[in-house]
CSV table of C-alpha atoms and ligand atoms in Angstrom, one decimal:
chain,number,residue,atom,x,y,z
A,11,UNK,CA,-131.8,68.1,9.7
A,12,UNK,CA,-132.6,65.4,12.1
A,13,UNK,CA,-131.5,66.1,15.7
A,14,UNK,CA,-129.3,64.2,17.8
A,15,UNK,CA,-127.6,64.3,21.0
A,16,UNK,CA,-126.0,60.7,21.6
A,17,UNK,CA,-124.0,59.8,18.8
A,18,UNK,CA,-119.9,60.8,19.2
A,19,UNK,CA,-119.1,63.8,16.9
A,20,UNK,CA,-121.0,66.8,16.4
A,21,UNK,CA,-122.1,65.5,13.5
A,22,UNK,CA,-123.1,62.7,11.2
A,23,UNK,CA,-119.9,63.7,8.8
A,24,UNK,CA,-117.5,63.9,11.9
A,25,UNK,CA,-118.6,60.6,13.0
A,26,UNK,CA,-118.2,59.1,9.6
A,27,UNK,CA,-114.9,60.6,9.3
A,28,UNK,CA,-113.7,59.1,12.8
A,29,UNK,CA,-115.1,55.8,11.9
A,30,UNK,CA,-112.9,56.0,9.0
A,31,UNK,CA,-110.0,57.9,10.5
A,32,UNK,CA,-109.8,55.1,13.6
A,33,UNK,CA,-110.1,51.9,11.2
A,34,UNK,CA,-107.2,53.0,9.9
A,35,UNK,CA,-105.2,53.7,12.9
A,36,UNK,CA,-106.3,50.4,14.3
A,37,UNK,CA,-105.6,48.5,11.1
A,38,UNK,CA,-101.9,50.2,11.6
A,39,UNK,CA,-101.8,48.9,15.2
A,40,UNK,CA,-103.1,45.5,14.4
A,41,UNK,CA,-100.2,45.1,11.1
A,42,UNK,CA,-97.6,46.5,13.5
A,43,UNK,CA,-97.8,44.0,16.1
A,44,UNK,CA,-98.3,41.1,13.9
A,45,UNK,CA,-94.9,42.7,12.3
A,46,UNK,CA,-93.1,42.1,15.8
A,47,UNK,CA,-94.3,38.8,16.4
A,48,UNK,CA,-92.9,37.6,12.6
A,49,UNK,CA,-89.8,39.1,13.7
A,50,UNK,CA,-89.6,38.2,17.5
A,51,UNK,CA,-90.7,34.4,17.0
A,52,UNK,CA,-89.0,33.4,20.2
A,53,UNK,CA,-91.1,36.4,22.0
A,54,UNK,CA,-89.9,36.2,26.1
A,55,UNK,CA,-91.3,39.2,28.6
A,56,UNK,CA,-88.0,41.0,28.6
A,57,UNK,CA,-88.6,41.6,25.1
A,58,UNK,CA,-92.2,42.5,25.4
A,59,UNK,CA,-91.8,44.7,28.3
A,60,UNK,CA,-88.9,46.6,26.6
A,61,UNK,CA,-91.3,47.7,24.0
A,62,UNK,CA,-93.8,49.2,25.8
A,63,UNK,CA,-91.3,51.0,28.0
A,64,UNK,CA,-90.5,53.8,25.0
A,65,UNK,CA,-93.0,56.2,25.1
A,66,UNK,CA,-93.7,56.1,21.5
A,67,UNK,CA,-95.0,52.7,21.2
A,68,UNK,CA,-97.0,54.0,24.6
A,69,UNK,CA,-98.5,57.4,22.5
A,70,UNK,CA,-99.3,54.4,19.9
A,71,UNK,CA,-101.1,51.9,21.7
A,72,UNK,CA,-102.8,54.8,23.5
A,73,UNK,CA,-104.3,56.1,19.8
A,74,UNK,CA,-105.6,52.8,19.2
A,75,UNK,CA,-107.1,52.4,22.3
A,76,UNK,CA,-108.6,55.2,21.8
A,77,UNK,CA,-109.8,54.6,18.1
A,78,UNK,CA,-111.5,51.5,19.2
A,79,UNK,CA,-113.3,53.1,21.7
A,80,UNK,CA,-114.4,55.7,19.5
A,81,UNK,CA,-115.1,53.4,16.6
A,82,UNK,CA,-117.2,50.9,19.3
A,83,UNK,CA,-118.5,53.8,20.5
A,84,UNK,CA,-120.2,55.3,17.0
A,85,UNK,CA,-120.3,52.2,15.5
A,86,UNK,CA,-122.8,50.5,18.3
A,87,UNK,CA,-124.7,54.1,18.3
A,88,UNK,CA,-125.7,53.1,15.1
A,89,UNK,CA,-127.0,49.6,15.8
A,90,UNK,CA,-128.8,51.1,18.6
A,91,UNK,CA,-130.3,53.4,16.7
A,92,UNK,CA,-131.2,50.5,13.9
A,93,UNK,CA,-132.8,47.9,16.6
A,94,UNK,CA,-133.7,49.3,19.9
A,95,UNK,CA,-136.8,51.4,19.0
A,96,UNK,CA,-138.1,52.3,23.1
A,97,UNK,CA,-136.3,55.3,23.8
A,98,UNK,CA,-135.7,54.7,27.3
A,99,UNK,CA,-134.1,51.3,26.3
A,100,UNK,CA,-131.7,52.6,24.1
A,101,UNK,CA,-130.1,55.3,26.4
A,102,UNK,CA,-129.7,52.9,28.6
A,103,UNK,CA,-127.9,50.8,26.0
A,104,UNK,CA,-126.1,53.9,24.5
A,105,UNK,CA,-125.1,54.7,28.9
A,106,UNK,CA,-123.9,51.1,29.4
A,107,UNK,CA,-121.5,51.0,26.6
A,108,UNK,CA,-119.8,54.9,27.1
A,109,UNK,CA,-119.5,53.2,31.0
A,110,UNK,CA,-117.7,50.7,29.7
A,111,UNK,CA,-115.9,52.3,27.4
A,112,UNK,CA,-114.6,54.8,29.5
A,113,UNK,CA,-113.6,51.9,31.7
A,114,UNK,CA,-111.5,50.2,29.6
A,115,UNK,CA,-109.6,53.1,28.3
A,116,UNK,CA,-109.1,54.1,32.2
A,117,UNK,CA,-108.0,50.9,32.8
A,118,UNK,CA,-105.9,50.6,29.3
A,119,UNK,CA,-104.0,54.2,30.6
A,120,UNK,CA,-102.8,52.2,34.0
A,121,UNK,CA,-101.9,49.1,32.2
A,122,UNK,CA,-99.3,51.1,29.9
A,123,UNK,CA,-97.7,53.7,32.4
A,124,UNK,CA,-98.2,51.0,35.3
A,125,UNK,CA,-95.9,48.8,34.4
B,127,UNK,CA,-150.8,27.4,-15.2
B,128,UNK,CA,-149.0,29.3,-13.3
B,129,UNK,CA,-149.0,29.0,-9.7
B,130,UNK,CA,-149.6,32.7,-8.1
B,131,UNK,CA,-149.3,33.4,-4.6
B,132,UNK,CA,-151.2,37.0,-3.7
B,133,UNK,CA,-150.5,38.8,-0.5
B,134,UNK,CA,-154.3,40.2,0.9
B,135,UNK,CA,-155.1,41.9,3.6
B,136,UNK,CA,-158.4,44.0,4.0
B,137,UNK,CA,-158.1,45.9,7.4
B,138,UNK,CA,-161.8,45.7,7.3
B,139,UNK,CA,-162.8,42.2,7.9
B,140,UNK,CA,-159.3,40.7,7.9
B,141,UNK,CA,-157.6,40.4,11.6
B,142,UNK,CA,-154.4,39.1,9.4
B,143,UNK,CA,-153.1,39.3,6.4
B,144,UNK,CA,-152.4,36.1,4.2
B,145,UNK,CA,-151.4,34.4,1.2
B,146,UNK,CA,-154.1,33.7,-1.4
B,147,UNK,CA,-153.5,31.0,-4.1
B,148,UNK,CA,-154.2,31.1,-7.8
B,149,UNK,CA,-154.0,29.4,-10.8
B,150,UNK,CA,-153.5,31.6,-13.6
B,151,UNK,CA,-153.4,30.3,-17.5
B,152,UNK,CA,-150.8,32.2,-19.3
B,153,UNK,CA,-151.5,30.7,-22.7
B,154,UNK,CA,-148.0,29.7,-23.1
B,155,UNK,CA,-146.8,33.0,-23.2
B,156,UNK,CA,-144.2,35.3,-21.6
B,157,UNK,CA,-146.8,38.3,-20.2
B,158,UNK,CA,-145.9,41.1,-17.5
B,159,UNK,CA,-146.3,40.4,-14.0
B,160,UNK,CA,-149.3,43.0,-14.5
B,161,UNK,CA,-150.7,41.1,-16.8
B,162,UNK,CA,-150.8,38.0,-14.3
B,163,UNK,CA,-152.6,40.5,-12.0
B,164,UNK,CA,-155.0,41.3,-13.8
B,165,UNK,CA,-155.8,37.7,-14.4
B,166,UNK,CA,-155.8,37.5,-10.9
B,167,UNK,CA,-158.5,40.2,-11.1
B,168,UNK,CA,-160.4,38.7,-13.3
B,169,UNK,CA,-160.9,35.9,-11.1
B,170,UNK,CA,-161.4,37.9,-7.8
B,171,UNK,CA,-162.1,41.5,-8.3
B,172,UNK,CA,-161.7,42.7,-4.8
B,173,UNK,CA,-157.6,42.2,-5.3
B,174,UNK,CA,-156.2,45.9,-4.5
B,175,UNK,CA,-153.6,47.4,-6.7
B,176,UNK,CA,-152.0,50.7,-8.4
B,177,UNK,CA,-151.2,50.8,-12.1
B,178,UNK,CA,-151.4,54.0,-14.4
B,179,UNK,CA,-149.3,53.9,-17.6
B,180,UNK,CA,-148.5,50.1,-17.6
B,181,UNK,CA,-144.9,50.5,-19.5
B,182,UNK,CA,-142.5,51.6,-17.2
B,183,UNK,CA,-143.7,55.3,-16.9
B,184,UNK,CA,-146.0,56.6,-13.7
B,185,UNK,CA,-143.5,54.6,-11.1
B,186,UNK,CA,-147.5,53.2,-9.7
B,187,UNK,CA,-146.6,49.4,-9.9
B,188,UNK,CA,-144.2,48.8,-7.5
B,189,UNK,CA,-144.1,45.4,-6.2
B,190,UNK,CA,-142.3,42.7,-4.4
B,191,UNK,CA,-142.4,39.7,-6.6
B,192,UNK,CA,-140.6,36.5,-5.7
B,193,UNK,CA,-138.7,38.9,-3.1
B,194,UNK,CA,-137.4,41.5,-5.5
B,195,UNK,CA,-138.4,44.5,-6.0
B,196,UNK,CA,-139.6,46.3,-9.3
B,197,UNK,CA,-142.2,47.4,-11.5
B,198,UNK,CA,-144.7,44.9,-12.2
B,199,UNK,CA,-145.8,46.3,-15.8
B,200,UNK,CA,-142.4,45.4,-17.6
B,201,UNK,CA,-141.1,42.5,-16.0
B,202,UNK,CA,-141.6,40.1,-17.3
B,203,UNK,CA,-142.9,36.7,-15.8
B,204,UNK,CA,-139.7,34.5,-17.4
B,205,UNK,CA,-137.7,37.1,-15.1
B,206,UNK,CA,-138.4,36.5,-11.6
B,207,UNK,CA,-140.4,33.3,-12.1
B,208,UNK,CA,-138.8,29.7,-10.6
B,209,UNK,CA,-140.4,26.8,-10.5
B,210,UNK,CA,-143.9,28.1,-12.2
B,211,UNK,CA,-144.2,29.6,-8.8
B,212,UNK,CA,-145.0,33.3,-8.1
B,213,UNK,CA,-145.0,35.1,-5.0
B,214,UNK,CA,-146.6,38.8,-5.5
B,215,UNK,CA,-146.4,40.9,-2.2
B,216,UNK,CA,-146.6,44.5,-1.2
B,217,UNK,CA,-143.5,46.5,-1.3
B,218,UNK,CA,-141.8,46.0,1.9
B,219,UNK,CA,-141.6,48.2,4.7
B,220,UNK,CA,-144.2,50.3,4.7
B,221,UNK,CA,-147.6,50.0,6.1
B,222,UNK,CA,-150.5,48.1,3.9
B,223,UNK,CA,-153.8,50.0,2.6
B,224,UNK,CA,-155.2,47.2,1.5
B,225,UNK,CA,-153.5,44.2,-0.5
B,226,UNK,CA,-150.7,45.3,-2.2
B,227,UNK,CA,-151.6,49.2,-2.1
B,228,UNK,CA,-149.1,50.6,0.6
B,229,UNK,CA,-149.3,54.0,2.3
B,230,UNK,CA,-146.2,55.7,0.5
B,231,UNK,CA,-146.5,58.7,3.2
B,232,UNK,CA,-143.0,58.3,4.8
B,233,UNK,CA,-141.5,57.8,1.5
B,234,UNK,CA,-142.8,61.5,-0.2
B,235,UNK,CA,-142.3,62.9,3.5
B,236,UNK,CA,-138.5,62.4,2.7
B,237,UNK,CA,-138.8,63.4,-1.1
B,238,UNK,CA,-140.1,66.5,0.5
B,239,UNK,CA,-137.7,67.4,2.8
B,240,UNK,CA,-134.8,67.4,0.5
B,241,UNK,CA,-136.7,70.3,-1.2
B,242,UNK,CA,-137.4,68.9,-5.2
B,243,UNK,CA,-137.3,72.2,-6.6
B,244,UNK,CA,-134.8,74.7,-8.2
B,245,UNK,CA,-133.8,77.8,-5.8
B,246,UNK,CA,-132.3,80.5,-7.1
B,247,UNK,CA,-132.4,84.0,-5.7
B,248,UNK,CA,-130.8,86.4,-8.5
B,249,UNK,CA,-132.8,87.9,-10.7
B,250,UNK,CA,-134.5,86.0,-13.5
B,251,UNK,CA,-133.4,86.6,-16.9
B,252,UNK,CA,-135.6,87.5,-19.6
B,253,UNK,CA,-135.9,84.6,-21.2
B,254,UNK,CA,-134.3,81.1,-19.2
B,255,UNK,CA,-131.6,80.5,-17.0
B,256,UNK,CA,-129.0,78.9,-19.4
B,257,UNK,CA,-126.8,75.6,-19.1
B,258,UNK,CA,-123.9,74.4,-20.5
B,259,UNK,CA,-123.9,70.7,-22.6
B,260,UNK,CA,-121.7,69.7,-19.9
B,261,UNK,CA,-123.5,71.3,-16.7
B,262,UNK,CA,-126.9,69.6,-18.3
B,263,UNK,CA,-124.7,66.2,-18.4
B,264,UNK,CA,-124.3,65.8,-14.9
B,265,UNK,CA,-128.2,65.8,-14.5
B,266,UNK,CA,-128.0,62.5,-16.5
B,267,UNK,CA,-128.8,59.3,-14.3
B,268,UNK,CA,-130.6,61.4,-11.7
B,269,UNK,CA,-133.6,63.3,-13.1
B,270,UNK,CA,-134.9,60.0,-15.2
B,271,UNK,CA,-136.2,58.6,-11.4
B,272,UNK,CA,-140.4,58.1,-11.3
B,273,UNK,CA,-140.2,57.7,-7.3
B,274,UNK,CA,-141.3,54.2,-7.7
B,275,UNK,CA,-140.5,53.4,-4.4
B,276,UNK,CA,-138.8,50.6,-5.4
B,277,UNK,CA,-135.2,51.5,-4.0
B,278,UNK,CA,-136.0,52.9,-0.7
B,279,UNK,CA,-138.3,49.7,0.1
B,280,UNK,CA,-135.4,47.3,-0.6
B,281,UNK,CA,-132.8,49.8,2.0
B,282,UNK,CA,-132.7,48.0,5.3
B,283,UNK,CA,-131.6,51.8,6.8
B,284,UNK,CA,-134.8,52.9,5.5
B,285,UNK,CA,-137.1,50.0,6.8
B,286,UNK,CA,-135.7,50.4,10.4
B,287,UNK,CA,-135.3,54.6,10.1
B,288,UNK,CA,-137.8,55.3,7.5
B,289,UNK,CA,-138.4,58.8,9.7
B,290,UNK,CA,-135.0,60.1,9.9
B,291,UNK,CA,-132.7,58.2,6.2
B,292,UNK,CA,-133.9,60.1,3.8
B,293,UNK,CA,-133.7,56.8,1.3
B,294,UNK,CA,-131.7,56.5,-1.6
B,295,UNK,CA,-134.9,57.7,-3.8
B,296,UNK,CA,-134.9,61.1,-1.9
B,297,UNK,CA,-130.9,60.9,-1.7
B,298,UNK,CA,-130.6,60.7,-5.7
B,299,UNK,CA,-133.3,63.3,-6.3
B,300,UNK,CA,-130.9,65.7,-3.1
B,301,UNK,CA,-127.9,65.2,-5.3
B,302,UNK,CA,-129.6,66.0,-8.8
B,303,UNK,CA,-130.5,69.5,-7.1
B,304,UNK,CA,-127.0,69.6,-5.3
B,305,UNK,CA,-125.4,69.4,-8.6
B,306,UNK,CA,-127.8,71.6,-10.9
B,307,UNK,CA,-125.8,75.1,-11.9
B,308,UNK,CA,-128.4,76.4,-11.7
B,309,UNK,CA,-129.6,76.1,-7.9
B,310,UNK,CA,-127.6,78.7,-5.5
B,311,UNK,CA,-128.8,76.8,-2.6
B,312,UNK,CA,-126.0,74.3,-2.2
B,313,UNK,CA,-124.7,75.2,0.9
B,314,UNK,CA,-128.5,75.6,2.8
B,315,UNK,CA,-129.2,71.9,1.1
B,316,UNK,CA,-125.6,71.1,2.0
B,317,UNK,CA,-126.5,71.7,5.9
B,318,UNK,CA,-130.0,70.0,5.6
B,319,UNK,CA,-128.0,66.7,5.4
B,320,UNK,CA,-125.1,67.1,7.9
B,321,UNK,CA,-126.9,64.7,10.2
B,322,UNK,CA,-126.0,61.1,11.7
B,323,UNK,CA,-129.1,60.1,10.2
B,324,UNK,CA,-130.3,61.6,6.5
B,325,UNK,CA,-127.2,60.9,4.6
B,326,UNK,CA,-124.9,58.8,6.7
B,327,UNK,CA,-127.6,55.9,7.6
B,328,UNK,CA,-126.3,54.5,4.0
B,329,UNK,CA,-124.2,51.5,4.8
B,330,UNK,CA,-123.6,50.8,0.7
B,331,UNK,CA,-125.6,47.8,1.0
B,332,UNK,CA,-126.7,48.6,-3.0
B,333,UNK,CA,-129.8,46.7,-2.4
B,334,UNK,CA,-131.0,50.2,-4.5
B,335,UNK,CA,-128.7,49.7,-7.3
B,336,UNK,CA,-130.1,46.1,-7.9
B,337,UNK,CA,-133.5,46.4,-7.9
B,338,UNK,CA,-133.9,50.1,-9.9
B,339,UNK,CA,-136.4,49.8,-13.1
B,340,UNK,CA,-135.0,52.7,-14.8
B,341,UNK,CA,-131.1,51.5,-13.9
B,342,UNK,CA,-130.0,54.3,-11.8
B,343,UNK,CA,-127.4,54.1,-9.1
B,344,UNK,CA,-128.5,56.2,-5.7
B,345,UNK,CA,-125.6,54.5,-3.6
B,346,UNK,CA,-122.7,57.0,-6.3
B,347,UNK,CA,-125.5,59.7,-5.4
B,348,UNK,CA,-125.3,59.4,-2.0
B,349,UNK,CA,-121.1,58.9,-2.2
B,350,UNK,CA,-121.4,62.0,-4.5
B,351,UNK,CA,-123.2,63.9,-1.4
B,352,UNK,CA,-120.8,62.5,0.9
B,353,UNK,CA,-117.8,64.1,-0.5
B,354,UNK,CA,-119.3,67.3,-1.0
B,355,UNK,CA,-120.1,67.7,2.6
B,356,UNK,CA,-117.0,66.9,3.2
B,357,UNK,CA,-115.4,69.6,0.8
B,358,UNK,CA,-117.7,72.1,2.5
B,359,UNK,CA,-116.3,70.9,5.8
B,360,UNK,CA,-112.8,70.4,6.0
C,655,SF4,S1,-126.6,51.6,-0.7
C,655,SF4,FE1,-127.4,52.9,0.9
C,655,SF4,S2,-129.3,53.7,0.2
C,655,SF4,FE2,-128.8,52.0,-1.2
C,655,SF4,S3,-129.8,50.2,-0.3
C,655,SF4,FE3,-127.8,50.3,0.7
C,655,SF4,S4,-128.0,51.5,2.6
C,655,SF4,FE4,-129.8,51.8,1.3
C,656,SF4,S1,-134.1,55.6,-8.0
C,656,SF4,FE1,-135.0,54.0,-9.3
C,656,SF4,S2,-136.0,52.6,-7.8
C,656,SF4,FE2,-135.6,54.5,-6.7
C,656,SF4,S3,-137.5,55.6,-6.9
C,656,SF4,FE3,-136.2,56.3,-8.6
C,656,SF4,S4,-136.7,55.0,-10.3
C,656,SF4,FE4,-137.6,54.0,-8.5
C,657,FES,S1,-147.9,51.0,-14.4
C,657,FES,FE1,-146.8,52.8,-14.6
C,657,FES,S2,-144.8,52.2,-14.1
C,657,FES,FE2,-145.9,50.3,-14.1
């Protein structure tokens, strides 16, 4: 067993698992609004706004924000991990991205219940 | 002739390594990249390599030639051969001996670790611990490896984590044991593995399914490992 304290899940199956788990939720997210643009071709900001005023489109976008920064997060763990062999180096890489990570998903949160 | 390219280093007198050139007279015929080596030999004995059984047997002869991997007793020179040109180097990744004689260390510290042996605590019967046709099946594909090296030399996970990815040679010979009725140390082996690293480094590249003398496939192996772990888990 090799030990690790950085990477997202407790373990190298959990974090393959969520890489896998969170492709799929954001390939769901991804289709969806692609879906609402086809069918809203003239696309104004009443229309826009109206959607993300029900709080189930608000739960979803909040998933995939979510899955993409878990799935950034593990996935640039592991190119880390491939390229950045000084130690110190890489925790600084691994700190930056969780920083902004957790930025953007604060910032996601007051986007969606903001408006 | 044939134009050979030789990788040689000698750590004792050479700061670098470098390519030597030679011109090597197949008598019109189709020999084994071994064979060209030891022409090479012939002409300057100091070249460094390992060869036992020279037919496809000891796993010794690995090599990189014209940037593939393989054994260089039985393959033959019309295979990897383009434009009368051929490149022989080291296998790639790990560090050089001397010429193309690598230090194959961190590749049997990883066969090692995924313990290459049968456990079983009961009791032994008298006579042998018996399997079915169809438990001794599943063993097909996976016992036939030599650890050539071959595989795990051509895995970019295991040139930049050759410490921590076990390699798809270690990986096959993990899931031959995983799978062998007659081993009760599944789940112990099972937990040896759980990490970002041993198992999970595998980005199914197949780079080890292409270059493979003996045509085995570690990337099912290491899928195979994958879903057990995940059957133990969820
Ligand atoms: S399939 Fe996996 S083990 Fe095989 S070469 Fe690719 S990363 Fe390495
Ligand atoms: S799996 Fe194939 S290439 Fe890899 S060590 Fe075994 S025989 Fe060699
Ligand atoms: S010399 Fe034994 S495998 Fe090539």
């Amino acid at each position: 067993m090799v030990t690790n304290i950085t990477n997202f899940g407790r373990s190298g199956l959990a974090d393959w698992l969520i890489q896998r788990v969170t492709a799929v939720i954001m390939l769901a997210y991804t289709l969806f609004l692609l879906g609402f643009f086809l069918m809203n071709g003239d696309l104004d900001f009443v229309t826009w706004k109206l959607l993300f005023q029900g709080t189930a489109m608000r739960i979803f976008s909040l998933l995939a924000l979510l899955s993409i920064a878990a799935h950034a997060w593990i996935g640039l763990w592991t190119v880390a991990t491939d390229y950045i062999k000084p130690t110190g180096l890489r925790v600084a890489f691994h700190l930056v991205v969780i920083l902004a990570l957790f930025a953007y998903v604060v910032w996601g949160v007051q986007v969606l219940w903001g408006a | 002739m044939l134009q050979v390219s030789v990788y040689r280093y000698n750590p004792e007198t050479d700061k670098k390594p470098y390519m030597q050139d030679f011109e090597i007279d197949t008598k019109g015929k189709d020999i084994m990249v071994l064979d060209v080596l030891h022409l090479v030999k012939e002409k300057d004995n100091g070249m460094s390599y390992r060869r036992s059984c020279r037919e496809g047997v000891c796993g010794s002869d690995g090599l990189n030639m014209n940037g593939k991997n393989g054994l260089a007793c039985i393959t033959p020179v019309s295979e990897v051969v383009k434009n009368n040109k051929l490149i022989i180097r080291p296998l790639p990744g790990l560090p050089v001996i001397r010429d193309l004689v690598v230090d194959m260390t961190l590749f049997y510290k990883q066969y090692e670790r995924i313990k290459p042996f049968l456990i079983n605590d009961t009791p032994e019967p008298a006579i042998e611990r018996l399997q079915s046709p169809e438990e001794r099946e599943k063993l097909d594909g996976l016992y036939e490896c030599i650890l050539c090296a071959c595989c795990s030399t051509a895995c970019p996970s295991f040139w930049w984590n050759p410490d921590k990815f076990v390699g798809p040679s270690g990986l096959l010979q993990a899931y031959r044991f995983l799978i062998d009725s007659r081993d009760t140390a599944t789940k112990e082996r099972l937990a040896e593995l759980d990490d970002p690293f041993s198992v999970f480094r595998c980005h199914g590249i197949m780079n080890c399914v292409a270059v493979c003398p003996k045509g085995l496939n570690p990337t099912r192996a290491i899928g195979n490992i994958r879903s057990m772990l995940l059957n133990n888990a969820t």
